[in-house]
Every structure is written in C-alpha cells, then in structure tokens.
Amino acid sequence: MPRHTDRVVPPSPPPRDADPLAPDVWGFADTKFQILPNGNVSLSGRRYALAGLELPELLPWVERVMDIKVPRSGLLESRYPPTVPAAKACDEFRASVALQIGAHYVTQDPLERLRHGHGQTLEEMYRVKHDVLPRVPDVVLFPGSEADVVAIVDAARVHNVCLIPYGGGTNVTDALRCPVEEPRPIASVDLSRMNRIRWVDPTNQLACIEAGAVGRHLQAQLAQLGFTLGHEPDSVEFSTLGGWIATQASGMKKNRYGNIEDIVLDVHAVTPLGVLTRNVVPPRESVGVDARRWMLGSEGTLGIITHAVVRIFPLPEVQRYDAILFPSFERGFEFLQQLTRSRAIPASVRLVDNLQFQLSQTLKPRAEGLQALKRRFEKWVVTRLKHFDPDEMVACTLVYEGSAAEVAHQQRTVERLAAAHGGMRAGAENGRKGYELTFGIAYIRDFVMKLRVMGESFETSVAWSDALELCERVKRRVVLEHAARELPGRPFITCRITQLYQTGVAVYFYLGFGVEGVADPLRAYLEIEHAARDEILAAGGSLSHHHGVGKIRREFLPRTLSPAARAWTKAVKDAVDPQNILAAGNQ
Amino acid sequence: MPRHTDRVVPPSPPPRDADPLAPDVWGFADTKFQILPNGNVSLSGRRYALAGLELPELLPWVERVMDIKVPRSGLLESRYPPTVPAAKACDEFRASVALQIGAHYVTQDPLERLRHGHGQTLEEMYRVKHDVLPRVPDVVLFPGSEADVVAIVDAARVHNVCLIPYGGGTNVTDALRCPVEEPRPIASVDLSRMNRIRWVDPTNQLACIEAGAVGRHLQAQLAQLGFTLGHEPDSVEFSTLGGWIATQASGMKKNRYGNIEDIVLDVHAVTPLGVLTRNVVPPRESVGVDARRWMLGSEGTLGIITHAVVRIFPLPEVQRYDAILFPSFERGFEFLQQLTRSRAIPASVRLVDNLQFQLSQTLKPRAEGLQALKRRFEKWVVTRLKHFDPDEMVACTLVYEGSAAEVAHQQRTVERLAAAHGGMRAGAENGRKGYELTFGIAYIRDFVMKLRVMGESFETSVAWSDALELCERVKRRVVLEHAARELPGRPFITCRITQLYQTGVAVYFYLGFGVEGVADPLRAYLEIEHAARDEILAAGGSLSHHHGVGKIRREFLPRTLSPAARAWTKAVKDAVDPQNILAAGNQ
C-alpha cells in the first residue's frame, strides 16, 4: 500500500439497489420499452439517450427485415415469478453463518433465492418469465466484511454446503445457474453490502474498492472526487467490480483505460486455503506465479473476491463523440486497421454493419418541421451526393477522452484516415447515440421477447486477417440453421467490430428470430446459438472475448485448450478447493 | 492461428553461440575491459557505444568516490574453471534420452555441466572464478524439438531424474543454482537448439518463435523482415524468449512495446501433465483460468517452455535519443511524474542520480583539441550559466521510437515539461551513451571484481509517493551496513528510475565496495545486499520488478505474500508436478 500520500475516503456508500427484478427482470422498474396505443414504441425512464422518445419506425422495420408480423397487442406477457423449488435444509449452516453476519443477512425468501439463481442468458430470462428454474440457491447470504466471508467459507467447509458468489447477476454464461445434480445445499454469497470505496489515493492514482461495488455507483462516486475507473462494460449499470474480475471483463473504452486485467493491480480473495493478500501494491512486479492473478477469469470457482486495488484516472479534460459513415463494412474495416496501426486510437471505436446501422436509424423519434427537413437533406447528401448505398453503408462510432492535446492528435489521425477510406463524418449526436445503444440492447432483448422474438448477443475475438470472413460465415450459418428448422420469416443477424487490438479485433453479434407458432422456441434458439459458436471456432475465433466460459461454453473448451491445459485447470481446482466448496461448476 | 494471411518463414536460424564463457564468464571472448600499460582502462570488441575507447578518468574517479586504492597490476585474476563436482550416475536416463534426441546432444562434459550450473549473480560469478560450485547438473541435454522435450520429461519421470530448463544463463536470482540437497540426478535442459523463428505474420503482426531464441539474434532476424519485438532487457545479448517468459521480464522500451506479459499472446510448454497448447491465438480472450498464463513467472518450476506466439511491430519510422540535465534528482523525478501523467511517454525514459551521472561522465575518452574545448564550454554553460551543482545535477536519458507524428508529439511534451522543471537538453549522443551503458554494466561488474571491488545491481518497483524516500533509505542503509562491518573506504551506491508506470516506478540500484584485505568478501556482500532488500520492503517496495524470485529472494516471500498465497503456490506445484520433476526449487 502506498504510504506517503493522503488518502481520500469517500462519503458513505450508496444504498443497495432496490430489487431491480420485477417485472422486467433486467433493469429498474422505471426502465421499460412499451407499445403505445398508437402502435409506436416508447422507452420510459431510461437514463441514456433514448429516454422519453417515441419510436414509430422500429416495429415496421423489424417486420420488414425479419419478414414476420409483430403483434401490437396480445403480447407474450411475463408470468414472473415462476414457482420456486423448495429449499434444501441447511439449518446448522444457516445458524452458524447467522452468528457471524447476523440473522437478518441470511435468508431463504423464495424471491431472493430465485433472483440469485440465474444470470441474464436468453434461456434464463425465458425460463424465469415463462417456465421454471429447476434449481436455485437454498439460502442467500449477505456478508458485510471480509471476516464475514471467511466465516461463510469456514461454515461451508464444516457443514458441507457449497457456495456461489453473486455480484450483479448480469452474466450471460449461465455462471449462476445452480447445478441440478448438486446434492449439497447451495448458498449464494451476495456481495452487495460490500460496496464501499475504501480509499482513493490521488497521488498514485489508485483506489481500493470492495467487490460488490456496482459500476454506475462507482462512476458517480469517483467522479465526485475528480476520477474515473474508465471501465465501462455494457452491463455497467448493474455489474460489479468482483464480477468484472471473475469474468475477465472488457470495457468499451479499453483503448484508453485498459481491460480489467490492466486496471486491477491487486485482488483480495477468500479461498478454501485462506485469504489471498499481499503487503504492497507495486505498479508491476515479478514475484513468481502469483495466486491473486488466478482470480482473473476464475468465474466463482476458486475463491470469493472481497476487494481489489485498481488504478484510476483523472476525469478526462475532453470527452467528445463522433460518428463516421463508410460506404461498406469492408472499407470501414480497413479504416479500423489503419487507425490501430497509427496508435492514435480514441477511447472507444466501433464499427456496426449495415443492418445494425439501419436499426440505429429506427431508434429515432419522428422528426417534425425543420428537423425533418434536416434529416431528409442529410439523407440526400449521403445517398445522392456521396453515392452511399443505403443497403451497404455502415457507421463507425467514436468516443474521444483525454487531454486536449491527446484528443486533437487522435482526431487529426481519424479524419485523415477516414477520408482515405471514403468516410464521411456524421456528427457527435449520432456518435453518442450509437455508443449508448449498447446499454439499451438488453432492454430491447427483453422487450422483443414479448413480441415472440428470441434475441441474444454473443461475441468473439479474432485475428485481423480472419475477421471479415468470420462475420460472413457466422451470418451464413445462422441463415442456414434457421432455414433448416423451418422457422418463421428471416433471422435477424448483425455484427459490429467492437474492440481493436494490435493483432485482431473483438466481434459482437446480435441474433434474433420470430417464434410465433414454434413448438419449442428455446430449443430452436439454443441450437442456433450453438451452431453459431461452432462456426466461430471453425473460422478461427476465440471461445469468448470477455463474456467468459461459465456453463454455456464449457462443452467447447476441448476445441480451444489441449487436454493438458484442461488437466491443469482440474488439478489446480482440486488442489486449492479439495472439497469443491466453490461449486458453481463453471469452466 | 491466423489463417488468411501469408506467413513469412525466415531463413535458417543463427548458429548456436560459441561458448561465451571463458575467461570472462559473461560476454564474448572479444568483449573485455582491461587496464592498459598507461593505467587507462579500455574496452575491446564491444558492439555498443564504448567500443575501442580509452577511459583515463574511470579509475581515478572510482578511487575518489570509494576512497580506496585500486591496483593497476597484481589484479585478482580469474581461476576459472574451478574443479567440477563429479556427476551422479544416470546411465539409463541418458540412454533413454539419447535414443530420442541423439547421443551427440546428451553430454556430461564437465565444462558444459559447469556452464549450466550457474547464472550471473555476484555470488555465482565469484565462486566460478575464485571458489567452487558445490553442485552442478549431472548431465546436459540439447533437445531440438518439442517432441524431444516431451521425451525428456517422460524419461525424467520414469528414471526419477529432475530437470532444470536453461535459456541464456543470464538470471541474477540463483535460479539455475542446483540444490545441493537434491538426491536425484539433475539434468539441465538447454533450449539453444530450439532458436528458430517459425513464422512471421505481417498482417496480424505476430510471430511464432522458439524458446531458445536469443535476444540479439531475434532483433537482427526480425529487422531483416522489417519488424521488431521491441523487447530489450539489459541482458538482450544473451537472454532468450523462454527465459523472458519464465522470469516475467521487462524491456527498457516497455513504454512503447510493453513488458513480456503484454508481448506474449500464447505459450507452449511441456509439463508433467502434458503439453499446454491452444488452437487459436486471439488478441484477447476470457476463457477462464488459462494454464498457459501460469508459465509467466514460473521460473522453471512448472514446465519447459518450447515456443511462444508474440506480437511484433514494424520497425519504427523514427528512432531518436536525447538526454536532459536536471538540477537535482527531485526535480527530475517531478518531471518524470508529469511526463507519465501526460501519456506522451517516449519508448524509454530513465533518470540517473548524481553519482551515476558522474560515472557516465568518466566513461568518456580523453578529449583533444576542439573536442576538449567543446566539453569545457558545455561544462561552463551547465555549472556557471545555469548554476547546476556538479554534485547535485542528474540526467534523464530518452529513447523515442515510433512514427514521425508520434515522436513529434512526445518531443513537444517532453520539451515543455522539461523546461517547466528546470531541465536542459544535453543532446542525442549523451542520450545514446546513457542508454547503452546498461548493456555494459555486467562487463564493468566483472572487470571491477579483478580490482577487488564487489559490485552488483538489484531492483524494485514502488508507488510514486514512496519512491524518493525508498531511494534515500536504501542508500543510507547500505552506508550504515558497510560502516558496521568496518569494510575499506566508502560503498558505491547509486540508483536510477528506470521504468515509469501510472501508479509508480521501477528503481534500479548499483552497489559496490572494495574488499582488499577483507576475510570473507562474499559474505560481506551477501549480508549487505540482504539488508538492502530488507530496507526496500520496509520502504514499500516490491520484492522484484523484473529479476524475479529464484532462490535469492525466496526467504522474503513471506513478507510479500500471505500464507494462503504461498499455500496456493505449493498446492498448484504439487498438483501439476506431483513428482517434482521440475525441481529447480525457485520461489
């Protein structure tokens, strides 16, 4: 720990969120897409760019693209909450834990157990609204300190209970799904009470933060002190520091702030062998094989992360959004590659394909008067004057953050390279909307489920040379699989290049299709997603860029890691958790 | 692996180095400091900036600073080679391995065994020249392929032999020291035949390189193809890719190219559980706790690294050296901090203290005529016009690499900040010499041993707020320890800030003292180095920034890692190498 610096201790922590669950599962109760009596879609209460807007073009466009009829009424309404399975008895364990952390923080309330028994995969969302979860935790614990967590791990060992750590519940890997075959009681360890920023060290740009701290609260608290973590995953509204570490998360502004492995300098974790700690947090070191690094990507199977020391940054002097149109995905992709080679890369750079560009255009309110005229003029310039094909053109959204000099240097580079690749600036407002659309996509997914459309995202990372073909192959494969099942209409499949690296990119896909009249819509969805992952691996993509393995991609591990690599994973797990206390069963 | 790109396969690999050992142990036979008949010091055959120069000021300055008398003749000449301990019998193992890799590549030659039985710590250098090594490997193996390494590991398991991988032999951690108490035969696995660049992928900026490839050969081979790895540790003349990975190495140009953990995207290793491999090398991924990452910092205890996929960079458009004088270490340090905050950081930035600045000034040939006049004028400007105190002033050396635009942006920032902190540019030539002095320091260490001066370097990393005090404390402690032992003269103790990070810096120390007439010079040295490390830890420094733990710092691990963290290290080791085949005993 730094010694000769004045640490700042922020004011009291934010309250724990009110249950963000019902009725839309993901999101606050005030955040909701709905269909108005006039047939338009509106979004209420959202804190990002779309809030309060009425979207007349969304549903007609969906119907056209997917060749299905979307009902304006008679929606598939959620039947949440489903029947919750009975809890296994674990009275002695509960009593033992209650003694340490307080009886109030040990609950078997069915809704709490339900809430802690799933993440945010499509399957989980579908089951929680329209089916059942076959197994959920038998008890939920809310430790308030590292000592509480130590007591919980000890009690679990003594009473033969298994533990699943719980952060924001936002994973999309079935990481929280309780194994049906687990004979022991399962306790969910919810870190939400451990959400404080313990200290901020302005001199060394460090902060010590508890694992349960939620992204959007961290942003607000650090901003009050003039700092930012810079880590902004799509899930930042709900996901936690501990979850980011356990899943090896990536933030949208990683070009400036780094991915979680760059941000985290120290991790404290309670493990079955004891508490992993160190006496200093140096900027970089070589001290052998360091156990704390193993928490990155551990997905709840090796220990319970209690807090971490992270680097923080002064709030950027300048923040600027921009968007650039390109005549085709290929031209935009070439621009990205040149921009990466220039090393003058803005904080966030993303390239959406034509379909996703069209989607973003439908997420606009009806324009009136001057606004409508302006929009028509812009369209005329793009399509008639610049000869961009509306069915080919794509958009790159950019977020600049940094000092005035840094941003100016990046902007000059972007403008020069964009011009060289046929790009045309589309303005800051489009850039901001494009960036913020990401935060809304989970809400859209939940909304379209009501319209009997199954939708989900998945991602990969891939070398530059293989990226374009991978995108094409995955799209083709989805269309083929959809057709083979004689599902209604056409599938919605779109991608964006969402992260840039020296040696390759991350690619994000959105998939959706109508299931009106389909006998087993969930099975159809799971089979197609599985096929898409198969195609990704065959095309040279990774198993996951940042979502992780969890249980949803476990079966693909043999295609990525050699038998010895998997034997190592198992040997290490058996060695450090011989009783399999941390039995989430991920990886 | 990337699929849609034309890989370049470089021409045949460089030959294995001729034995670089005798008579100076480190370095080629053609590289040598010596005292000329006129009493001046000269350096022959060196490929860096000092080659061929005659240095009249070095010895007088050493005598002044250290308050000792340095002999010009009657030097302490090396008695290398020492008596080599007899080899343990391991006939069946040797026969089994020879069958796979060829009898020619299995040797018990005493000099080969000796060469493979030590690294480059002061103790090892002293013992190998003036004492004995109590244990060296019983056999040395030179595998030529991954299959050879697999066969060696299998044979070791069957015949109960233990293995110590060998790269360039440049560690300064006793990592290669053979444990005297090891009852089994010890085989050194020398990777020098596995030194090929397997392929270069220009599109994705990747290369696949075998573990035994030596730094300076890699530089030359990649440069022929227009690329650089950018990894330049002090030991780059001899150290290998495998060694860099196993020790978690840091290169002097890490600001641009990253440390080894940033450079290496995939590691293939033969372990007792099998061969760790993967099917793709994505730019970044989240696939759980990935065993290949555990090779970073493993120091030969978990597996034998055979090859790695690394990122490479086009040769920089611009390379430029510079040096800036500051009136004091504190002012220079403030400049470093501001430069780091600016994020416009040149590839290498280092700040030497006053003593090291003076040392660099003595490493100059005698100036004649105009050159002498120029030097006197420069000195007048610095000391009289600028009022720099010769006993306080320090120097910052800089290496810029990158595109013209990048370098220009960095230079503007450096000049603005240097001016704000009282800096004065000292020119490119001084910058280049300062940078290259690092490569010569091991030669100087070996040279001064002949003058009965024990010298060594050690390093740490530390938060910004603690760095200056750490430097002061270590210097004071060394002076105290030296005095307490009534050793001759004064100790030479100097430091430089050698790496910049957002949250702190790496600090490098040089230590030396005369031992004329001292009964046990080695013990005196080891005690003082131990005390210095104690002081580093007490002052908030890390156990090591990049040298590693090995055996030399093992005893300090309990002060850095919690008992649970050490229990993890042991549990993992036992799990993946239950027979302790990789028995170097580091960490």
CSV table of N, CA and C in Angstrom, one decimal, chain A residues 5 35 166 192 255 381 387 504 574:
chain,number,residue,atom,x,y,z
A,5,THR,N,1.1,9.4,1.1
A,5,THR,CA,0.2,10.1,0.3
A,5,THR,C,-1.1,10.2,1.1
A,35,ILE,N,-45.4,-0.6,-26.0
A,35,ILE,CA,-46.1,-0.3,-27.2
A,35,ILE,C,-47.2,0.7,-26.8
A,166,TYR,N,-22.1,-14.0,-5.7
A,166,TYR,CA,-23.0,-13.3,-6.5
A,166,TYR,C,-22.7,-11.8,-6.6
A,192,SER,N,-23.4,-7.5,-2.2
A,192,SER,CA,-23.9,-6.2,-2.4
A,192,SER,C,-23.7,-5.3,-1.2
A,255,ASN,N,-9.4,1.2,-25.0
A,255,ASN,CA,-8.2,1.7,-25.7
A,255,ASN,C,-7.5,2.8,-24.8
A,381,VAL,N,-27.7,14.0,-49.1
A,381,VAL,CA,-26.3,14.2,-49.2
A,381,VAL,C,-25.6,12.8,-49.3
A,387,HIS,N,-23.2,9.1,-53.0
A,387,HIS,CA,-23.5,7.7,-53.6
A,387,HIS,C,-23.3,6.6,-52.6
A,504,GLY,N,-5.7,-8.1,-33.7
A,504,GLY,CA,-7.0,-8.5,-34.1
A,504,GLY,C,-8.1,-7.7,-33.5
A,574,ASP,N,-8.8,-28.9,-7.9
A,574,ASP,CA,-8.8,-29.9,-6.8
A,574,ASP,C,-7.8,-29.6,-5.7
